[in-house]
């Protein structure tokens, strides 16, 4: 009887659990709206492909690689006539799955077959696809997913796997190519291959007669990208980087919001546990991933502290957690029964959770299957977003509108789900809080920061007034909260407008309407309409 249960548990872990994890991910993807940053990047890429100039007509702090990667989704949407939300989600799933497949192919050569088949595949699906939830597809997410094949392949080579040659040459080129793309999403991500290579050199001291193919491919991509920025996007270096340095510091969350002490305790515990893994290559693998995890933490700390910027750290941390626990247990046959029972219970729990999710949202699943399209906000339970779509489409369909908000979600929402026209070059007016801080609390800033803000202040205000004057939006939507999203200090857009002569003059042409919009459940936006416009 116990033998039959054991075999059933193995079958469940090997064949059923990966499928259940995939179903869980697909349900989460369907139930969540398109990520705000991703929706804006789709729109900005669309505008760029239609002729607008990146970093001149489109103001964005992300390097050009983000737009190059998003371009196929835009072209597919246009060519197939599919919605932006559906095309983007399918495209991001496809490229993430391809990179994950390469990563798993290499891990299969390193790990014991039992761990790889019964534990690691399902765990990787949960960690890489399910865990990010709303942040799936963000730049930091794609960076670590694209870099994993490179990082693991270099470990495999350095520990006797040999260089990828012959028929595997093209695979090595692809691994380096997508790894290079991952680095080019943000300059911070160069820390992963650099730290990884340094650790491998110090631990293994293996020297190849030639440069490894994937390394050459990666740095060829990085070099070509840097040259293209200098040649084709000089405004990114001369305009956007100074603007970001001067004004983007007001964004982000306090570090206490991220439970970093608990993650750090777990990471240190895993580092300690690696020394109790007896097989050398497995011990070195877990130590290598630990070093990369510390690198991911450093990368997060030097950025502006958003949840999605922590994804590389969490992905590496939990991959290492699975590796350490699995490799530790498999070396101890006396714990075989404990391992089997624990694994089976976790598998049953995941199946139960997924089944419950499908049961509760059966109508949504049925809608997607029968209609082959994403469900509406009403079906998903976001009635306030459905109301916002109705208000905008009924009153401003085909009309230009403008939004004063520090959060990118309104721009993504309006361009993805409504019929009105977004006419701002900014995804969100993120420079204004810093300018406000400079004007009202200049004494609290260092001289260097004051000079940086002063250097961009006039250009930002002139840009806003020019956009409002030329585009003549019929509606201006204004965030009414005292502390707009991601800005911790008190700040009101309405107060900022009144204190600025140019903006205040333009706003005399608008009147406050009775319309109210909610892009977030707990946040209301006022709607100003141009005086001669009737709603």
Coordinates of C-alpha atoms in Angstrom, one line a residue:
X1 CA 0.0 0.0 0.0
X2 CA 2.8 2.4 1.0
X3 CA 4.7 1.5 -2.2
X4 CA 1.7 2.4 -4.3
X5 CA 1.2 5.7 -2.5
X6 CA 4.9 6.5 -3.1
X7 CA 4.7 5.8 -6.8
X8 CA 1.5 7.9 -7.0
X9 CA 3.3 10.7 -5.3
X10 CA 6.2 10.5 -7.8
X11 CA 3.8 10.6 -10.7
X12 CA 2.0 13.6 -9.2
X13 CA 5.3 15.5 -8.7
X14 CA 6.7 14.7 -12.1
X15 CA 3.8 15.1 -14.4
X16 CA 0.7 16.6 -12.8
X17 CA 2.3 19.3 -10.6
X18 CA 4.1 21.2 -13.5
X19 CA 0.8 21.4 -15.4
X20 CA -1.0 22.6 -12.3
X21 CA 1.6 25.3 -11.8
X22 CA 1.2 26.4 -15.4
X23 CA -2.6 26.6 -15.0
X24 CA -2.2 28.6 -11.8
X25 CA 0.1 31.1 -13.6
X26 CA -2.4 31.4 -16.5
X27 CA -5.3 32.1 -14.1
X28 CA -3.3 34.8 -12.3
X29 CA -2.3 36.3 -15.7
X30 CA -5.9 36.4 -16.8
X31 CA -7.3 37.8 -13.5
X32 CA -4.9 40.7 -13.2
X33 CA -5.0 43.9 -15.4
X34 CA -2.0 44.7 -17.6
X35 CA 0.9 46.0 -15.5
X36 CA 0.9 49.8 -15.6
X37 CA 4.6 50.2 -16.6
X38 CA 4.2 47.5 -19.3
X39 CA 1.1 49.1 -20.7
X40 CA 2.8 52.5 -21.0
X41 CA 5.9 50.9 -22.6
X42 CA 3.6 49.3 -25.2
X43 CA 2.0 52.7 -26.0
X44 CA 5.4 54.5 -26.1
X45 CA 6.9 51.9 -28.4
X46 CA 3.8 52.2 -30.7
X47 CA 4.3 56.0 -30.8
X48 CA 8.0 55.5 -31.5
X49 CA 7.4 53.1 -34.4
X50 CA 4.9 55.6 -35.8
X51 CA 7.5 58.3 -36.0
X52 CA 7.8 60.0 -32.7
X53 CA 11.3 60.6 -31.4
X54 CA 12.4 58.6 -28.4
X55 CA 13.6 60.8 -25.5
X56 CA 12.5 63.9 -27.4
X57 CA 8.8 63.4 -28.1
X58 CA 8.6 60.6 -25.6
X59 CA 10.1 61.2 -22.2
X60 CA 11.1 58.0 -20.5
X61 CA 13.9 57.0 -18.1
X62 CA 14.3 53.5 -19.4
X63 CA 17.2 52.7 -21.8
X64 CA 16.2 52.0 -25.5
X65 CA 16.5 48.2 -25.1
X66 CA 13.1 48.2 -23.4
X67 CA 11.5 49.6 -26.5
X68 CA 13.4 47.3 -28.8
X69 CA 12.1 44.3 -26.9
X70 CA 8.6 45.6 -26.8
X71 CA 8.5 46.3 -30.6
X72 CA 7.6 42.8 -31.7
X73 CA 4.5 42.9 -29.4
X74 CA 3.4 46.1 -31.0
X75 CA 3.9 44.8 -34.5
X76 CA 2.0 41.5 -33.7
X77 CA -0.9 43.5 -32.2
X78 CA -1.1 45.6 -35.4
X79 CA -0.7 42.7 -37.7
X80 CA -3.1 40.3 -36.0
X81 CA -5.6 42.9 -34.9
X82 CA -5.4 41.9 -31.3
X83 CA -5.8 44.1 -28.3
X84 CA -2.7 45.6 -26.7
X85 CA -3.3 43.9 -23.4
X86 CA -3.8 40.4 -24.9
X87 CA -0.9 40.6 -27.3
X88 CA 1.5 42.0 -24.7
X89 CA 0.6 39.3 -22.1
X90 CA 1.0 36.4 -24.7
X91 CA 4.3 37.9 -26.0
X92 CA 5.8 38.3 -22.5
X93 CA 4.8 34.7 -21.6
X94 CA 6.3 33.4 -24.8
X95 CA 9.7 35.1 -24.4
X96 CA 9.9 34.3 -20.7
X97 CA 9.1 30.6 -21.4
X98 CA 11.8 30.4 -24.1
X99 CA 14.4 31.8 -21.7
X100 CA 13.3 29.5 -18.9
X101 CA 13.4 26.5 -21.2
X102 CA 17.1 27.3 -21.9
X103 CA 17.8 27.7 -18.3
X104 CA 16.2 24.4 -17.4
X105 CA 18.0 22.6 -20.2
X106 CA 21.3 23.5 -18.5
X107 CA 20.2 22.8 -15.0
X108 CA 19.2 19.3 -16.1
X109 CA 22.8 18.6 -16.8
X110 CA 23.9 19.7 -13.3
X111 CA 21.2 18.4 -10.9
X112 CA 20.4 14.8 -10.0
X113 CA 17.6 13.5 -12.3
X114 CA 15.2 12.9 -9.3
X115 CA 15.5 16.5 -8.0
X116 CA 15.2 18.0 -11.5
X117 CA 12.2 16.0 -12.5
X118 CA 10.2 15.8 -9.3
X119 CA 11.0 19.1 -7.7
X120 CA 13.0 21.7 -9.7
X121 CA 10.8 22.0 -12.8
X122 CA 7.6 22.8 -10.7
X123 CA 9.5 25.0 -8.3
X124 CA 11.0 27.0 -11.2
X125 CA 7.6 27.5 -12.7
X126 CA 6.2 28.8 -9.4
X127 CA 9.3 31.1 -8.7
X128 CA 9.7 32.5 -12.2
X129 CA 6.0 32.7 -13.4
X130 CA 3.7 32.6 -10.4
X131 CA 5.5 34.5 -7.7
X132 CA 5.9 37.9 -9.6
X133 CA 2.1 38.1 -10.0
X134 CA 1.3 41.7 -11.1
X135 CA 5.0 42.5 -11.8
X136 CA 5.4 39.6 -14.3
X137 CA 7.0 41.0 -17.4
X138 CA 8.6 44.1 -15.7
X139 CA 12.1 45.1 -16.9
X140 CA 13.8 43.7 -13.8
X141 CA 11.9 40.4 -14.2
X142 CA 12.9 40.0 -17.8
X143 CA 16.5 40.9 -16.9
X144 CA 16.9 38.0 -14.5
X145 CA 15.0 35.5 -16.7
X146 CA 17.2 36.4 -19.6
X147 CA 20.4 36.2 -17.6
X148 CA 19.7 32.9 -15.9
X149 CA 20.7 30.7 -18.9
X150 CA 23.9 32.7 -19.2
X151 CA 24.8 32.5 -15.5
X152 CA 24.1 28.8 -15.2
X153 CA 25.8 27.9 -18.5
X154 CA 29.0 29.6 -17.3
X155 CA 28.9 27.7 -14.1
X156 CA 28.4 24.5 -16.0
X157 CA 31.4 25.2 -18.2
X158 CA 33.6 26.2 -15.4
X159 CA 32.9 22.9 -13.6
X160 CA 33.8 20.5 -16.3
X161 CA 30.9 21.0 -18.7
X162 CA 33.1 22.1 -21.5
X163 CA 32.6 25.0 -23.9
X164 CA 29.5 24.9 -26.1
X165 CA 30.9 24.0 -29.5
X166 CA 29.8 22.3 -32.7
X167 CA 26.0 21.8 -32.8
X168 CA 25.7 23.7 -29.5
X169 CA 27.5 26.7 -30.8
X170 CA 24.3 28.4 -31.9
X171 CA 22.7 27.7 -28.5
X172 CA 25.7 29.4 -26.8
X173 CA 25.3 32.4 -29.1
X174 CA 21.6 32.7 -28.2
X175 CA 22.3 32.3 -24.5
X176 CA 24.8 35.2 -24.7
X177 CA 22.5 37.2 -26.9
X178 CA 19.6 37.2 -24.6
X179 CA 21.9 37.6 -21.6
X180 CA 23.2 40.8 -23.2
X181 CA 19.7 42.0 -23.7
X182 CA 19.0 41.4 -20.0
X183 CA 22.0 43.5 -19.0
X184 CA 21.0 46.3 -21.4
X185 CA 17.6 46.8 -19.7
X186 CA 19.4 48.7 -16.9
X187 CA 23.1 49.4 -16.4
X188 CA 22.8 48.0 -12.8
X189 CA 22.4 44.5 -14.2
X190 CA 26.0 44.3 -15.4
X191 CA 26.7 43.3 -11.8
X192 CA 25.4 39.8 -12.4
X193 CA 27.8 38.6 -15.1
X194 CA 30.7 40.5 -13.6
X195 CA 30.3 39.1 -10.1
X196 CA 29.5 35.7 -11.5
X197 CA 32.7 35.6 -13.6
X198 CA 34.8 36.9 -10.7
X199 CA 33.5 34.2 -8.4
X200 CA 34.0 31.4 -11.0
X201 CA 37.5 32.6 -11.6
X202 CA 38.4 32.7 -7.9
X203 CA 36.8 29.3 -7.1
X204 CA 37.7 27.3 -10.2
X205 CA 40.7 29.1 -11.8
X206 CA 39.7 27.5 -15.1
X207 CA 41.1 29.2 -18.1
X208 CA 39.9 28.6 -21.6
X209 CA 42.1 28.9 -24.7
X210 CA 39.4 31.2 -26.2
X211 CA 36.7 33.4 -24.8
X212 CA 33.6 31.4 -24.1
X213 CA 31.0 31.8 -26.9
X214 CA 28.2 33.0 -24.8
X215 CA 30.5 35.6 -23.1
X216 CA 31.6 36.9 -26.4
X217 CA 28.0 37.0 -27.7
X218 CA 26.8 38.9 -24.5
X219 CA 29.5 41.6 -24.6
X220 CA 29.0 42.0 -28.4
X221 CA 25.3 42.8 -27.7
X222 CA 26.3 45.1 -24.9
X223 CA 28.9 46.9 -27.0
X224 CA 26.6 47.2 -30.0
X225 CA 23.8 48.6 -27.7
X226 CA 26.1 51.2 -26.1
X227 CA 27.2 52.3 -29.6
X228 CA 23.6 52.6 -30.8
X229 CA 22.7 54.8 -27.8
X230 CA 25.6 57.1 -28.6
X231 CA 24.7 57.3 -32.3
X232 CA 20.9 57.1 -32.4
X233 CA 19.7 58.2 -28.9
X234 CA 22.1 60.9 -27.7
X235 CA 19.2 62.7 -26.0
X236 CA 19.0 59.8 -23.5
X237 CA 22.5 60.8 -22.3
X238 CA 22.2 64.6 -22.6
X239 CA 18.6 65.1 -21.4
X240 CA 17.0 62.1 -19.8
X241 CA 19.8 61.0 -17.4
X242 CA 20.3 64.5 -16.0
X243 CA 16.5 64.8 -15.7
X244 CA 16.3 61.5 -13.9
X245 CA 19.2 62.3 -11.5
X246 CA 17.7 65.6 -10.7
X247 CA 14.0 64.6 -10.1
X248 CA 13.6 60.8 -9.8
X249 CA 14.9 60.6 -6.2
X250 CA 11.4 61.5 -4.8
X251 CA 10.1 58.1 -5.9
X252 CA 10.3 54.7 -4.3
X253 CA 9.2 53.1 -1.0
X254 CA 11.0 53.0 2.4
X255 CA 13.2 49.9 2.8
X256 CA 11.1 48.8 5.8
X257 CA 8.2 48.0 3.4
X258 CA 10.2 45.1 1.8
X259 CA 10.8 42.7 4.8
X260 CA 14.5 42.7 3.9
X261 CA 15.7 41.6 7.4
X262 CA 13.7 38.3 7.0
X263 CA 15.0 37.8 3.5
X264 CA 18.6 38.5 4.6
X265 CA 18.2 36.0 7.5
X266 CA 17.0 33.4 5.0
X267 CA 19.9 34.1 2.7
X268 CA 22.5 33.9 5.5
X269 CA 20.9 30.6 6.6
X270 CA 21.2 29.2 3.1
X271 CA 24.8 30.3 2.9
X272 CA 25.5 28.4 6.1
X273 CA 23.6 25.3 4.9
X274 CA 25.6 25.1 1.6
X275 CA 28.7 24.0 3.6
X276 CA 26.7 20.9 4.7
X277 CA 26.2 19.7 1.1
X278 CA 28.8 17.0 0.5
X279 CA 29.0 16.7 -3.3
X280 CA 31.4 19.4 -4.5
X281 CA 29.6 20.6 -7.6
X282 CA 26.3 20.9 -5.9
X283 CA 27.9 22.8 -3.0
X284 CA 29.6 25.1 -5.4
X285 CA 26.3 25.6 -7.3
X286 CA 24.5 26.8 -4.2
X287 CA 27.3 29.0 -3.2
X288 CA 27.5 30.5 -6.7
X289 CA 23.7 31.3 -6.6
X290 CA 24.2 32.7 -3.1
X291 CA 26.8 35.2 -4.4
X292 CA 24.5 36.1 -7.3
X293 CA 21.7 36.7 -4.8
X294 CA 23.8 39.1 -2.8
X295 CA 24.5 40.9 -6.1
X296 CA 20.8 41.2 -6.7
X297 CA 20.3 42.7 -3.3
X298 CA 23.0 45.3 -4.1
X299 CA 21.3 46.1 -7.4
X300 CA 18.0 46.6 -5.6
X301 CA 19.5 48.9 -2.9
X302 CA 21.1 51.3 -5.4
X303 CA 17.8 51.8 -7.2
X304 CA 14.6 53.7 -6.2
X305 CA 13.0 50.8 -4.2
X306 CA 10.0 49.5 -6.1
X307 CA 8.6 46.0 -5.5
X308 CA 9.5 44.9 -9.0
X309 CA 13.1 45.9 -8.5
X310 CA 13.4 43.2 -5.8
X311 CA 12.3 40.4 -8.3
X312 CA 15.8 39.3 -9.3
X313 CA 16.8 39.0 -5.6
X314 CA 13.7 37.0 -4.8
X315 CA 14.0 34.7 -7.8
X316 CA 17.6 33.9 -7.0
X317 CA 16.9 33.5 -3.3
X318 CA 14.0 31.1 -3.7
X319 CA 15.8 29.1 -6.5
X320 CA 18.7 28.7 -4.1
X321 CA 16.3 27.7 -1.3
X322 CA 14.9 24.9 -3.4
X323 CA 18.4 23.8 -4.4
X324 CA 19.8 23.8 -0.9
X325 CA 16.9 21.9 0.6
X326 CA 16.7 19.4 -2.2
X327 CA 20.4 18.7 -2.4
X328 CA 20.7 18.5 1.3
X329 CA 17.9 15.9 1.6
X330 CA 18.9 13.7 -1.3
X331 CA 22.3 13.2 0.3
X332 CA 20.7 11.7 3.4
X333 CA 18.8 8.5 2.6
X334 CA 17.5 8.3 6.2
X335 CA 15.3 11.3 5.3
X336 CA 13.8 9.8 2.2
X337 CA 10.4 9.2 3.8
X338 CA 10.3 12.7 5.2
X339 CA 11.2 14.2 1.8
X340 CA 8.6 12.1 0.0
X341 CA 5.8 13.0 2.4
X342 CA 6.7 16.7 2.6
X343 CA 6.9 16.9 -1.2
X344 CA 3.6 15.1 -1.7
X345 CA 1.9 17.4 0.8
X346 CA 3.2 20.5 -0.9
X347 CA 2.1 19.1 -4.3
X348 CA -1.4 18.4 -2.9
X349 CA -1.6 21.9 -1.4
X350 CA -0.7 23.5 -4.7
X351 CA -3.2 21.4 -6.6
X352 CA -5.8 22.3 -3.9
X353 CA -5.1 26.1 -4.1
X354 CA -5.2 26.0 -7.9
X355 CA -8.4 24.0 -8.0
X356 CA -10.0 26.5 -5.6
X357 CA -8.9 29.4 -7.7
X358 CA -10.4 27.8 -10.8
X359 CA -13.6 26.9 -8.9
X360 CA -14.1 30.5 -7.7
X361 CA -13.3 32.0 -11.1
X362 CA -14.9 29.3 -13.3
X363 CA -16.9 32.0 -15.1
X364 CA -13.8 33.9 -16.0
X365 CA -12.0 30.8 -17.3
X366 CA -15.1 29.8 -19.3
X367 CA -15.3 33.3 -20.8
X368 CA -11.6 33.2 -21.9
X369 CA -12.0 29.8 -23.4
X370 CA -15.2 30.5 -25.3
X371 CA -14.4 34.1 -26.4
X372 CA -10.6 33.8 -26.9
X373 CA -10.1 37.3 -25.4
X374 CA -9.3 38.8 -22.0
X375 CA -12.4 39.4 -19.8
X376 CA -13.7 42.9 -19.0
X377 CA -13.1 44.7 -15.8
X378 CA -16.6 44.0 -14.7
X379 CA -16.1 40.2 -15.1
X380 CA -12.8 40.4 -13.2
X381 CA -14.5 42.3 -10.3
X382 CA -12.9 45.7 -10.9
X383 CA -16.1 47.7 -11.1
X384 CA -14.3 51.1 -10.5
X385 CA -12.1 50.5 -13.5
X386 CA -15.1 49.6 -15.6
X387 CA -16.8 52.8 -14.5
X388 CA -13.7 54.8 -15.5
X389 CA -13.7 53.2 -18.9
X390 CA -17.3 54.1 -19.4
X391 CA -16.9 57.7 -18.2
X392 CA -13.9 58.4 -20.5
X393 CA -15.4 56.7 -23.5
X394 CA -18.8 58.3 -23.1
X395 CA -17.4 61.8 -22.7
X396 CA -14.0 61.9 -24.3
X397 CA -13.9 59.2 -27.0
X398 CA -11.5 60.3 -29.8
X399 CA -10.5 63.4 -27.8
X400 CA -7.1 64.5 -26.4
X401 CA -6.8 64.3 -22.6
X402 CA -4.0 65.0 -20.1
X403 CA -3.3 63.6 -16.7
X404 CA -1.5 65.1 -13.7
X405 CA -0.3 62.0 -11.8
X406 CA 2.9 60.6 -10.5
X407 CA 1.8 57.1 -11.1
X408 CA 2.1 55.5 -14.6
X409 CA -1.0 53.4 -14.3
X410 CA -3.4 56.2 -15.6
X411 CA -1.4 56.5 -18.8
X412 CA -1.4 52.7 -19.3
X413 CA -5.1 52.5 -18.5
X414 CA -6.1 55.3 -20.8
X415 CA -4.0 54.1 -23.8
X416 CA -4.8 50.4 -23.4
X417 CA -8.5 50.3 -22.4
X418 CA -10.1 53.6 -23.6
X419 CA -10.8 55.4 -26.9
X420 CA -9.4 58.8 -25.9
X421 CA -6.0 60.1 -27.0
X422 CA -3.1 60.4 -24.6
X423 CA -1.2 63.6 -25.5
X424 CA 1.6 63.9 -22.9
X425 CA 5.2 62.9 -23.6
X426 CA 5.4 61.8 -20.0
X427 CA 4.1 58.5 -18.7
X428 CA 3.6 60.4 -15.4
X429 CA 4.6 63.8 -14.2
X430 CA 7.3 62.4 -11.9
X431 CA 9.6 65.6 -12.1
X432 CA 7.0 67.9 -10.4
X433 CA 7.3 66.7 -6.8
X434 CA 11.1 67.3 -6.9
X435 CA 10.6 70.7 -8.4
X436 CA 8.0 71.5 -5.7
X437 CA 10.4 70.3 -3.0
X438 CA 13.1 72.6 -4.5
X439 CA 10.7 75.6 -4.5
X440 CA 9.3 75.0 -1.0
X441 CA 12.1 73.3 0.9
X442 CA 15.3 74.3 -0.9
X443 CA 17.2 74.6 2.3
X444 CA 16.8 70.9 3.0
X445 CA 18.6 70.0 -0.3
X446 CA 22.3 69.8 -0.8
X447 CA 23.8 72.4 -3.1
X448 CA 24.5 69.8 -5.8
X449 CA 20.9 68.6 -5.9
X450 CA 19.6 72.2 -6.0
X451 CA 21.7 72.9 -9.0
X452 CA 20.6 69.7 -10.7
X453 CA 16.9 70.5 -10.2
X454 CA 17.4 74.1 -11.3
X455 CA 19.1 73.0 -14.5
X456 CA 16.0 71.0 -15.6
X457 CA 13.2 72.9 -13.9
X458 CA 12.5 75.4 -16.7
X459 CA 12.6 72.8 -19.4
X460 CA 10.0 70.6 -17.5
X461 CA 7.6 73.5 -17.0
X462 CA 8.0 74.7 -20.6
X463 CA 7.4 71.2 -21.8
X464 CA 4.1 71.0 -19.8
X465 CA 2.8 74.3 -20.9
X466 CA 3.8 73.6 -24.6
X467 CA 1.9 70.3 -24.5
X468 CA -1.2 71.9 -23.0
X469 CA -1.1 74.8 -25.4
X470 CA -0.5 72.8 -28.6
X471 CA -2.7 69.8 -27.9
X472 CA -5.5 71.6 -26.2
X473 CA -6.8 68.6 -24.3
X474 CA -10.6 68.7 -23.7
X475 CA -10.0 67.2 -20.3
X476 CA -7.3 67.4 -17.7
X477 CA -7.4 64.7 -15.0
X478 CA -5.8 65.6 -11.8
X479 CA -4.7 63.4 -8.9
X480 CA -6.4 64.8 -5.8
X481 CA -4.5 63.0 -3.1
X482 CA -2.2 64.9 -0.7
X483 CA 0.6 62.3 -1.2
X484 CA 0.5 61.0 -4.7
X485 CA 1.7 57.4 -5.3
X486 CA 5.4 56.9 -4.4
X487 CA 5.8 60.4 -3.1
X488 CA 6.1 60.3 0.7
X489 CA 5.9 64.1 1.4
X490 CA 2.8 66.2 1.2
X491 CA 2.1 67.4 -2.3
X492 CA -1.0 68.5 -4.2
X493 CA -1.1 69.0 -8.0
X494 CA -3.8 71.6 -7.6
X495 CA -1.6 73.7 -5.3
X496 CA 1.4 73.3 -7.6
X497 CA -0.7 74.5 -10.6
X498 CA -1.9 77.6 -8.7
X499 CA 1.6 78.6 -7.6
X500 CA 3.0 78.3 -11.2
X501 CA 2.0 81.3 -13.3
X502 CA 2.2 79.6 -16.7
X503 CA 0.1 76.6 -15.6
X504 CA -2.3 78.7 -13.7
X505 CA -2.9 80.8 -16.8
X506 CA -3.6 77.8 -18.9
X507 CA -6.0 76.3 -16.3
X508 CA -8.2 79.4 -16.6
X509 CA -9.5 77.8 -19.8
X510 CA -10.8 74.8 -17.8
X511 CA -13.5 74.3 -15.3
X512 CA -13.9 71.6 -12.6
X513 CA -16.6 69.2 -13.7
X514 CA -18.7 66.9 -11.6
X515 CA -17.0 63.8 -13.1
X516 CA -14.8 61.7 -10.8
X517 CA -12.5 58.9 -11.9
X518 CA -10.9 56.1 -10.0
X519 CA -7.9 54.4 -11.5
X520 CA -7.2 53.0 -8.0
X521 CA -9.9 51.7 -5.6
X522 CA -8.9 54.2 -2.9
X523 CA -7.9 57.2 -4.9
X524 CA -10.1 59.8 -6.7
X525 CA -9.1 62.0 -9.7
X526 CA -10.8 65.3 -10.5
X527 CA -11.7 66.0 -14.1
X528 CA -11.3 69.5 -15.5
X529 CA -12.9 70.2 -18.9
X530 CA -12.2 73.0 -21.3
X531 CA -14.7 75.8 -20.9
X532 CA -16.4 75.4 -24.2
X533 CA -16.7 71.7 -24.0
X534 CA -20.1 70.2 -22.8
X535 CA -20.4 66.8 -21.2

